[in-house]
Amino acid sequence: MNTLRNGISAGLMICAMSVTAAPALADTYIVAVGAASNSLQGRSAAKFAEDLGAELGDAHTVEFYADGQLGDEKELMQKLRLGTVQFTLISSIMTNVAPEFALFDMPFLVQDRAHLKAIDADIVQNDLAPKAEEAGLKVLSTWENGFRQITNNTRPINTPADLKGLKIRTPSSEWRVSMFKEWGANPTPMAFSEVFVALQTGTMDGQENPLTNITGANFQEVQKYLSLTGHVYSPTYLTTGLGTWDGLPDDVKAAVSTVSASVQDWSFAQGETADNELVGKVKAAGVEVNQADKQAFIEASAPVYAAFASQVEGGDALVSRAQALAN
């Protein structure tokens, strides 16, 4: 019987395995994410694992791990290359693989989910995915991480001036760091798993993440203000190792492609629902919520676009193509 072993659900079988485990058997596929299990990333990965197991049938086993059980994004990326993990979701740190992925770090670039899907089909798969292959990774599909918002413990953020001097945690993305420096903050890259304690102890004043990540990690318990900036619509990439992909049987490749396409639509729908529900959850926790002045942030972001155009080969053309795909 095909089994989905979810390492984070008490109701399902827990498969004990070392973080440095030997490569999985050919008929066993491990799906692992560093994100919280109840975040959109975590739930999307779980959906992919469950649906892939159903699609593959009894001859294969799919194992699923979340909450960083097998490592954070950086560690899982290396495990893809080693073949000890078959599938993961990689978000902001994909810019460390190829600078062109920083297209999605350009503030206010992606207008909505239909726009992201169009960018995925036209730019990610044709231009960016081949860059990842040069680094030993195969990008299979682009899903949603979400529109990023700012939380902090000092004051509401209405304009970039309100960020002046605040210690803001960012992912390990030079462009995200550059963006927040441009807006006057003091950004510090930090692993997601460390953020709750950093906010709780005051090591960081605030952070920026999609609402699903904010509530998934319970940041509303240790933050006073949520400012709806929507400054970046952050994708997450279903990724495998290039060596793993090349070695998969054709029927498994077909199943992965079918399931990844269906989960893409599912993740977009879930993200839209979350946008409408999670602000209320944050408010209920006693967090003050405000709508930021997006135009002020857009005007302050011009230097970020100029830097991308000058530092990334073909960057200006990528931005123009992406903007032209908006409905």
mmCIF file of C-alpha atoms in Angstrom:
data_model
loop_
_atom_site.group_PDB
_atom_site.id
_atom_site.type_symbol
_atom_site.label_atom_id
_atom_site.label_comp_id
_atom_site.label_asym_id
_atom_site.label_seq_id
_atom_site.Cartn_x
_atom_site.Cartn_y
_atom_site.Cartn_z
ATOM 1 C CA MET A 1 0.000 0.000 0.000
ATOM 2 C CA ASN A 2 1.359 3.428 -0.936
ATOM 3 C CA THR A 3 2.277 5.413 2.176
ATOM 4 C CA LEU A 4 2.641 9.148 2.764
ATOM 5 C CA ARG A 5 4.799 9.423 5.847
ATOM 6 C CA ASN A 6 4.402 12.877 7.317
ATOM 7 C CA GLY A 7 7.092 13.602 9.861
ATOM 8 C CA ILE A 8 5.091 16.436 11.427
ATOM 9 C CA SER A 9 1.679 14.861 11.873
ATOM 10 C CA ALA A 10 1.038 12.716 14.926
ATOM 11 C CA GLY A 11 -1.803 11.005 13.108
ATOM 12 C CA LEU A 12 0.440 9.661 10.376
ATOM 13 C CA MET A 13 3.400 7.315 10.483
ATOM 14 C CA ILE A 14 6.656 8.975 11.527
ATOM 15 C CA CYS A 15 9.663 7.710 9.672
ATOM 16 C CA ALA A 16 12.796 8.040 11.801
ATOM 17 C CA MET A 17 15.761 9.035 9.714
ATOM 18 C CA SER A 18 19.024 10.866 10.230
ATOM 19 C CA VAL A 19 19.617 14.253 8.646
ATOM 20 C CA THR A 20 22.698 12.664 7.092
ATOM 21 C CA ALA A 21 20.858 9.608 5.859
ATOM 22 C CA ALA A 22 22.045 7.606 2.893
ATOM 23 C CA PRO A 23 20.368 8.243 -0.464
ATOM 24 C CA ALA A 24 16.803 6.971 -0.662
ATOM 25 C CA LEU A 25 15.914 3.827 -2.519
ATOM 26 C CA ALA A 26 14.898 4.275 -6.148
ATOM 27 C CA ASP A 27 11.200 3.760 -5.375
ATOM 28 C CA THR A 28 11.191 6.101 -2.369
ATOM 29 C CA TYR A 29 10.846 9.851 -2.878
ATOM 30 C CA ILE A 30 11.476 12.329 -0.068
ATOM 31 C CA VAL A 31 9.729 15.697 -0.078
ATOM 32 C CA ALA A 32 11.129 18.030 2.584
ATOM 33 C CA VAL A 33 10.799 21.736 3.377
ATOM 34 C CA GLY A 34 12.371 24.041 5.906
ATOM 35 C CA ALA A 35 9.136 26.007 6.275
ATOM 36 C CA ALA A 36 6.578 25.574 9.039
ATOM 37 C CA SER A 37 4.143 22.757 8.375
ATOM 38 C CA ASN A 38 1.109 25.049 8.669
ATOM 39 C CA SER A 39 2.524 27.759 6.375
ATOM 40 C CA LEU A 40 1.446 27.842 2.735
ATOM 41 C CA GLN A 41 4.832 26.474 1.717
ATOM 42 C CA GLY A 42 4.477 23.618 4.174
ATOM 43 C CA ARG A 43 0.908 22.834 3.174
ATOM 44 C CA SER A 44 1.714 23.060 -0.544
ATOM 45 C CA ALA A 45 4.602 20.635 -0.134
ATOM 46 C CA ALA A 46 2.374 18.276 1.858
ATOM 47 C CA LYS A 47 -0.281 18.469 -0.873
ATOM 48 C CA PHE A 48 2.352 17.684 -3.505
ATOM 49 C CA ALA A 49 3.639 14.706 -1.509
ATOM 50 C CA GLU A 50 0.143 13.329 -0.941
ATOM 51 C CA ASP A 51 -0.983 13.775 -4.549
ATOM 52 C CA LEU A 52 2.272 12.419 -5.950
ATOM 53 C CA GLY A 53 1.921 9.324 -3.797
ATOM 54 C CA ALA A 54 -1.618 8.805 -5.098
ATOM 55 C CA GLU A 55 -0.498 9.356 -8.699
ATOM 56 C CA LEU A 56 2.447 6.940 -8.438
ATOM 57 C CA GLY A 57 0.504 4.153 -6.798
ATOM 58 C CA ASP A 58 1.582 1.201 -4.677
ATOM 59 C CA ALA A 59 4.984 0.667 -6.279
ATOM 60 C CA HIS A 60 6.392 3.831 -4.720
ATOM 61 C CA THR A 61 6.614 5.483 -1.307
ATOM 62 C CA VAL A 62 6.551 9.241 -0.743
ATOM 63 C CA GLU A 63 7.887 10.582 2.554
ATOM 64 C CA PHE A 64 7.207 14.143 3.705
ATOM 65 C CA TYR A 65 9.060 16.265 6.268
ATOM 66 C CA ALA A 66 8.470 19.897 7.272
ATOM 67 C CA ASP A 67 9.528 22.344 10.004
ATOM 68 C CA GLY A 68 13.184 22.048 9.010
ATOM 69 C CA GLN A 69 13.380 18.416 10.155
ATOM 70 C CA LEU A 70 15.859 17.642 7.398
ATOM 71 C CA GLY A 71 17.380 21.113 7.258
ATOM 72 C CA ASP A 72 16.663 24.667 6.160
ATOM 73 C CA GLU A 73 16.427 25.757 2.518
ATOM 74 C CA LYS A 74 20.187 26.055 2.114
ATOM 75 C CA GLU A 75 20.810 22.597 3.559
ATOM 76 C CA LEU A 76 17.991 21.052 1.535
ATOM 77 C CA MET A 77 19.371 22.594 -1.643
ATOM 78 C CA GLN A 78 22.624 20.733 -1.030
ATOM 79 C CA LYS A 79 20.727 17.513 -0.316
ATOM 80 C CA LEU A 80 18.998 17.836 -3.681
ATOM 81 C CA ARG A 81 22.403 17.878 -5.327
ATOM 82 C CA LEU A 82 23.506 14.866 -3.269
ATOM 83 C CA GLY A 83 20.290 13.004 -4.023
ATOM 84 C CA THR A 84 19.413 12.373 -0.367
ATOM 85 C CA VAL A 85 16.255 14.487 -0.766
ATOM 86 C CA GLN A 86 14.318 14.370 -4.023
ATOM 87 C CA PHE A 87 12.029 17.431 -3.835
ATOM 88 C CA THR A 88 11.935 20.680 -1.876
ATOM 89 C CA LEU A 89 10.636 24.233 -2.116
ATOM 90 C CA ILE A 90 13.209 27.012 -2.446
ATOM 91 C CA SER A 91 12.191 30.646 -2.167
ATOM 92 C CA SER A 92 14.294 33.785 -1.687
ATOM 93 C CA ILE A 93 17.687 32.065 -1.581
ATOM 94 C CA MET A 94 17.322 31.009 -5.219
ATOM 95 C CA THR A 95 19.069 34.314 -5.961
ATOM 96 C CA ASN A 96 22.203 32.656 -4.582
ATOM 97 C CA VAL A 97 21.932 30.076 -7.372
ATOM 98 C CA ALA A 98 21.576 32.571 -10.206
ATOM 99 C CA PRO A 99 21.297 36.372 -9.939
ATOM 100 C CA GLU A 100 18.476 36.472 -12.505
ATOM 101 C CA PHE A 101 16.100 35.001 -9.886
ATOM 102 C CA ALA A 102 16.336 38.377 -8.116
ATOM 103 C CA LEU A 103 13.730 39.515 -10.627
ATOM 104 C CA PHE A 104 11.215 38.507 -7.946
ATOM 105 C CA ASP A 105 12.976 40.676 -5.384
ATOM 106 C CA MET A 106 12.055 43.774 -7.348
ATOM 107 C CA PRO A 107 9.488 45.608 -5.200
ATOM 108 C CA PHE A 108 5.911 45.762 -6.452
ATOM 109 C CA LEU A 109 6.795 43.919 -9.684
ATOM 110 C CA VAL A 110 4.209 41.100 -9.550
ATOM 111 C CA GLN A 111 0.656 42.428 -9.634
ATOM 112 C CA ASP A 112 -1.343 39.300 -8.826
ATOM 113 C CA ARG A 113 -1.349 35.523 -9.063
ATOM 114 C CA ALA A 114 -2.324 35.420 -12.741
ATOM 115 C CA HIS A 115 0.672 37.657 -13.405
ATOM 116 C CA LEU A 116 2.999 35.276 -11.529
ATOM 117 C CA LYS A 117 1.668 32.306 -13.500
ATOM 118 C CA ALA A 118 2.368 34.161 -16.752
ATOM 119 C CA ILE A 119 5.891 35.054 -15.595
ATOM 120 C CA ASP A 120 6.481 31.424 -14.639
ATOM 121 C CA ALA A 121 5.482 30.137 -18.069
ATOM 122 C CA ASP A 122 7.285 32.785 -20.112
ATOM 123 C CA ILE A 123 10.346 33.726 -18.049
ATOM 124 C CA VAL A 124 11.013 31.221 -15.251
ATOM 125 C CA GLN A 125 10.824 28.107 -17.384
ATOM 126 C CA ASN A 126 12.548 29.612 -20.444
ATOM 127 C CA ASP A 127 15.164 31.902 -18.875
ATOM 128 C CA LEU A 128 15.661 31.244 -15.180
ATOM 129 C CA ALA A 129 15.280 27.469 -14.903
ATOM 130 C CA PRO A 130 18.213 26.832 -17.294
ATOM 131 C CA LYS A 131 20.382 28.967 -14.996
ATOM 132 C CA ALA A 132 19.452 26.697 -12.081
ATOM 133 C CA GLU A 133 20.366 23.638 -14.160
ATOM 134 C CA GLU A 134 23.870 25.029 -14.536
ATOM 135 C CA ALA A 135 24.043 24.810 -10.735
ATOM 136 C CA GLY A 136 22.740 21.225 -10.618
ATOM 137 C CA LEU A 137 19.103 22.010 -9.826
ATOM 138 C CA LYS A 138 15.897 21.419 -11.791
ATOM 139 C CA VAL A 139 13.069 23.927 -11.247
ATOM 140 C CA LEU A 140 9.823 22.064 -11.890
ATOM 141 C CA SER A 141 7.181 24.671 -11.103
ATOM 142 C CA THR A 142 6.662 28.064 -9.470
ATOM 143 C CA TRP A 143 4.209 28.206 -6.590
ATOM 144 C CA GLU A 144 3.209 30.854 -4.094
ATOM 145 C CA ASN A 145 5.051 31.961 -1.023
ATOM 146 C CA GLY A 146 2.949 35.119 -0.927
ATOM 147 C CA PHE A 147 2.805 38.893 -0.730
ATOM 148 C CA ARG A 148 5.311 40.006 1.882
ATOM 149 C CA GLN A 149 4.278 42.276 4.762
ATOM 150 C CA ILE A 150 6.269 43.936 7.551
ATOM 151 C CA THR A 151 5.845 43.326 11.284
ATOM 152 C CA ASN A 152 7.747 45.006 14.096
ATOM 153 C CA ASN A 153 7.631 45.973 17.762
ATOM 154 C CA THR A 154 8.423 49.697 17.489
ATOM 155 C CA ARG A 155 5.820 51.547 15.378
ATOM 156 C CA PRO A 156 3.441 51.235 12.426
ATOM 157 C CA ILE A 157 5.219 51.415 9.070
ATOM 158 C CA ASN A 158 3.399 53.830 6.767
ATOM 159 C CA THR A 159 6.282 55.086 4.643
ATOM 160 C CA PRO A 160 9.948 54.069 4.229
ATOM 161 C CA ALA A 161 10.909 56.787 6.714
ATOM 162 C CA ASP A 162 9.206 54.763 9.460
ATOM 163 C CA LEU A 163 11.757 51.976 8.943
ATOM 164 C CA LYS A 164 14.697 54.215 9.807
ATOM 165 C CA GLY A 165 17.070 52.393 12.165
ATOM 166 C CA LEU A 166 14.840 49.350 12.721
ATOM 167 C CA LYS A 167 16.547 45.948 12.878
ATOM 168 C CA ILE A 168 14.620 43.922 10.298
ATOM 169 C CA ARG A 169 15.254 40.254 9.641
ATOM 170 C CA THR A 170 15.384 39.330 5.959
ATOM 171 C CA PRO A 171 16.085 36.094 4.104
ATOM 172 C CA SER A 172 19.609 35.508 2.838
ATOM 173 C CA SER A 173 19.035 37.601 -0.286
ATOM 174 C CA GLU A 174 21.383 40.447 -1.124
ATOM 175 C CA TRP A 175 18.553 42.201 -2.974
ATOM 176 C CA ARG A 176 16.164 42.042 -0.030
ATOM 177 C CA VAL A 177 18.926 43.409 2.187
ATOM 178 C CA SER A 178 19.640 46.148 -0.356
ATOM 179 C CA MET A 179 15.959 47.027 -0.581
ATOM 180 C CA PHE A 180 15.552 47.515 3.153
ATOM 181 C CA LYS A 181 18.786 49.480 3.405
ATOM 182 C CA GLU A 182 17.451 51.745 0.660
ATOM 183 C CA TRP A 183 14.322 52.253 2.742
ATOM 184 C CA GLY A 184 16.380 53.185 5.819
ATOM 185 C CA ALA A 185 16.154 49.985 7.874
ATOM 186 C CA ASN A 186 18.996 47.948 9.349
ATOM 187 C CA PRO A 187 18.371 44.567 7.664
ATOM 188 C CA THR A 188 19.971 41.344 8.897
ATOM 189 C CA PRO A 189 19.762 37.980 7.064
ATOM 190 C CA MET A 190 18.781 35.148 9.379
ATOM 191 C CA ALA A 191 17.470 31.595 9.036
ATOM 192 C CA PHE A 192 13.688 31.473 9.321
ATOM 193 C CA SER A 193 13.875 28.964 12.176
ATOM 194 C CA GLU A 194 15.699 31.554 14.318
ATOM 195 C CA VAL A 195 13.301 34.444 13.760
ATOM 196 C CA PHE A 196 10.704 33.826 16.503
ATOM 197 C CA VAL A 197 13.303 33.896 19.283
ATOM 198 C CA ALA A 198 15.037 36.904 17.709
ATOM 199 C CA LEU A 199 11.755 38.839 17.757
ATOM 200 C CA GLN A 200 10.859 37.604 21.228
ATOM 201 C CA THR A 201 14.191 38.667 22.733
ATOM 202 C CA GLY A 202 14.497 41.935 20.816
ATOM 203 C CA THR A 203 17.536 40.859 18.820
ATOM 204 C CA MET A 204 15.401 41.880 15.845
ATOM 205 C CA ASP A 205 12.768 44.632 15.913
ATOM 206 C CA GLY A 206 10.812 43.127 13.051
ATOM 207 C CA GLN A 207 10.724 40.979 9.955
ATOM 208 C CA GLU A 208 9.005 40.698 6.562
ATOM 209 C CA ASN A 209 7.124 37.653 5.304
ATOM 210 C CA PRO A 210 3.866 36.564 3.716
ATOM 211 C CA LEU A 211 0.934 36.329 6.109
ATOM 212 C CA THR A 212 0.937 32.527 5.872
ATOM 213 C CA ASN A 213 4.513 32.454 7.178
ATOM 214 C CA ILE A 214 3.823 35.108 9.808
ATOM 215 C CA THR A 215 0.889 33.214 11.297
ATOM 216 C CA GLY A 216 2.402 29.798 10.559
ATOM 217 C CA ALA A 217 5.334 30.689 12.829
ATOM 218 C CA ASN A 218 3.120 32.575 15.316
ATOM 219 C CA PHE A 219 4.998 35.844 14.939
ATOM 220 C CA GLN A 220 1.786 37.621 15.968
ATOM 221 C CA GLU A 221 2.566 36.417 19.502
ATOM 222 C CA VAL A 222 5.796 38.439 19.646
ATOM 223 C CA GLN A 223 5.030 41.452 17.396
ATOM 224 C CA LYS A 224 2.962 44.591 18.033
ATOM 225 C CA TYR A 225 2.473 45.980 14.527
ATOM 226 C CA LEU A 226 1.601 44.523 11.122
ATOM 227 C CA SER A 227 1.997 46.911 8.192
ATOM 228 C CA LEU A 228 0.436 45.782 4.930
ATOM 229 C CA THR A 229 3.072 46.804 2.417
ATOM 230 C CA GLY A 230 2.805 43.937 -0.079
ATOM 231 C CA HIS A 231 6.278 45.010 -1.155
ATOM 232 C CA VAL A 232 7.280 41.744 -2.829
ATOM 233 C CA TYR A 233 5.214 38.866 -4.156
ATOM 234 C CA SER A 234 7.524 36.022 -3.335
ATOM 235 C CA PRO A 235 7.345 32.749 -5.259
ATOM 236 C CA THR A 236 8.614 29.387 -4.110
ATOM 237 C CA TYR A 237 10.075 26.913 -6.559
ATOM 238 C CA LEU A 238 9.380 23.190 -6.554
ATOM 239 C CA THR A 239 12.904 21.952 -7.158
ATOM 240 C CA THR A 240 14.772 18.675 -7.527
ATOM 241 C CA GLY A 241 18.368 17.778 -8.212
ATOM 242 C CA LEU A 242 19.261 17.671 -11.893
ATOM 243 C CA GLY A 243 20.855 14.271 -11.394
ATOM 244 C CA THR A 244 17.715 12.978 -9.683
ATOM 245 C CA TRP A 245 15.499 14.289 -12.474
ATOM 246 C CA ASP A 246 17.631 12.787 -15.221
ATOM 247 C CA GLY A 247 17.481 9.424 -13.465
ATOM 248 C CA LEU A 248 13.713 9.309 -12.918
ATOM 249 C CA PRO A 249 11.667 6.867 -14.995
ATOM 250 C CA ASP A 250 9.418 8.506 -17.597
ATOM 251 C CA ASP A 251 6.244 7.567 -15.742
ATOM 252 C CA VAL A 252 7.503 9.217 -12.543
ATOM 253 C CA LYS A 253 8.490 12.360 -14.461
ATOM 254 C CA ALA A 254 5.014 12.476 -15.977
ATOM 255 C CA ALA A 255 3.407 12.079 -12.550
ATOM 256 C CA VAL A 256 5.580 14.834 -11.064
ATOM 257 C CA SER A 257 4.720 17.194 -13.912
ATOM 258 C CA THR A 258 0.996 16.523 -13.613
ATOM 259 C CA VAL A 259 0.911 16.947 -9.841
ATOM 260 C CA SER A 260 3.154 20.032 -9.788
ATOM 261 C CA ALA A 261 0.842 21.813 -12.254
ATOM 262 C CA SER A 262 -2.265 21.028 -10.211
ATOM 263 C CA VAL A 263 -0.629 22.071 -6.932
ATOM 264 C CA GLN A 264 0.427 25.366 -8.511
ATOM 265 C CA ASP A 265 -3.239 26.277 -9.020
ATOM 266 C CA TRP A 266 -4.080 24.942 -5.551
ATOM 267 C CA SER A 267 -1.377 27.054 -3.885
ATOM 268 C CA PHE A 268 -2.544 30.221 -5.647
ATOM 269 C CA ALA A 269 -6.122 29.611 -4.510
ATOM 270 C CA GLN A 270 -4.975 28.922 -0.950
ATOM 271 C CA GLY A 271 -2.887 32.089 -0.939
ATOM 272 C CA GLU A 272 -5.815 34.209 -2.038
ATOM 273 C CA THR A 273 -8.008 32.728 0.666
ATOM 274 C CA ALA A 274 -5.301 33.336 3.261
ATOM 275 C CA ASP A 275 -5.005 36.997 2.282
ATOM 276 C CA ASN A 276 -8.659 37.433 3.190
ATOM 277 C CA GLU A 277 -8.522 35.502 6.468
ATOM 278 C CA LEU A 278 -5.165 35.913 8.165
ATOM 279 C CA VAL A 279 -5.262 39.665 8.789
ATOM 280 C CA GLY A 280 -8.179 38.952 11.091
ATOM 281 C CA LYS A 281 -6.189 36.283 12.915
ATOM 282 C CA VAL A 282 -3.337 38.718 13.492
ATOM 283 C CA LYS A 283 -5.728 41.416 14.731
ATOM 284 C CA ALA A 284 -7.335 38.932 17.096
ATOM 285 C CA ALA A 285 -3.927 38.379 18.692
ATOM 286 C CA GLY A 286 -3.827 42.067 19.611
ATOM 287 C CA VAL A 287 -1.553 43.243 16.808
ATOM 288 C CA GLU A 288 -2.216 46.733 15.400
ATOM 289 C CA VAL A 289 -2.695 46.578 11.608
ATOM 290 C CA ASN A 290 -2.259 49.436 9.141
ATOM 291 C CA GLN A 291 -2.275 49.839 5.359
ATOM 292 C CA ALA A 292 1.049 51.321 4.243
ATOM 293 C CA ASP A 293 1.444 54.084 1.663
ATOM 294 C CA LYS A 294 2.528 51.895 -1.254
ATOM 295 C CA GLN A 295 3.192 54.817 -3.572
ATOM 296 C CA ALA A 296 5.794 56.139 -1.141
ATOM 297 C CA PHE A 297 7.504 52.746 -1.143
ATOM 298 C CA ILE A 298 7.323 52.503 -4.944
ATOM 299 C CA GLU A 299 8.985 55.890 -5.339
ATOM 300 C CA ALA A 300 11.711 54.934 -2.858
ATOM 301 C CA SER A 301 12.414 51.707 -4.770
ATOM 302 C CA ALA A 302 13.704 53.227 -8.015
ATOM 303 C CA PRO A 303 17.370 52.719 -6.995
ATOM 304 C CA VAL A 304 16.721 48.992 -6.489
ATOM 305 C CA TYR A 305 15.514 48.649 -10.083
ATOM 306 C CA ALA A 306 18.450 50.696 -11.334
ATOM 307 C CA ALA A 307 20.890 48.437 -9.483
ATOM 308 C CA PHE A 308 19.254 45.289 -10.894
ATOM 309 C CA ALA A 309 19.493 46.670 -14.424
ATOM 310 C CA SER A 310 23.170 47.521 -14.036
ATOM 311 C CA GLN A 311 24.339 44.491 -12.031
ATOM 312 C CA VAL A 312 22.413 41.598 -13.598
ATOM 313 C CA GLU A 313 23.074 40.880 -17.243
ATOM 314 C CA GLY A 314 19.837 41.407 -19.149
ATOM 315 C CA GLY A 315 18.135 42.584 -15.960
ATOM 316 C CA ASP A 316 16.404 45.566 -17.521
ATOM 317 C CA ALA A 317 14.956 43.374 -20.282
ATOM 318 C CA LEU A 318 13.725 40.785 -17.759
ATOM 319 C CA VAL A 319 11.892 43.485 -15.804
ATOM 320 C CA SER A 320 10.311 44.897 -18.981
ATOM 321 C CA ARG A 321 9.177 41.443 -20.115
ATOM 322 C CA ALA A 322 7.706 40.660 -16.702
ATOM 323 C CA GLN A 323 5.858 43.964 -16.511
ATOM 324 C CA ALA A 324 4.448 43.429 -20.015
ATOM 325 C CA LEU A 325 2.858 40.144 -18.874
ATOM 326 C CA ALA A 326 0.581 41.866 -16.338
ATOM 327 C CA ASN A 327 -3.105 41.784 -17.239
#
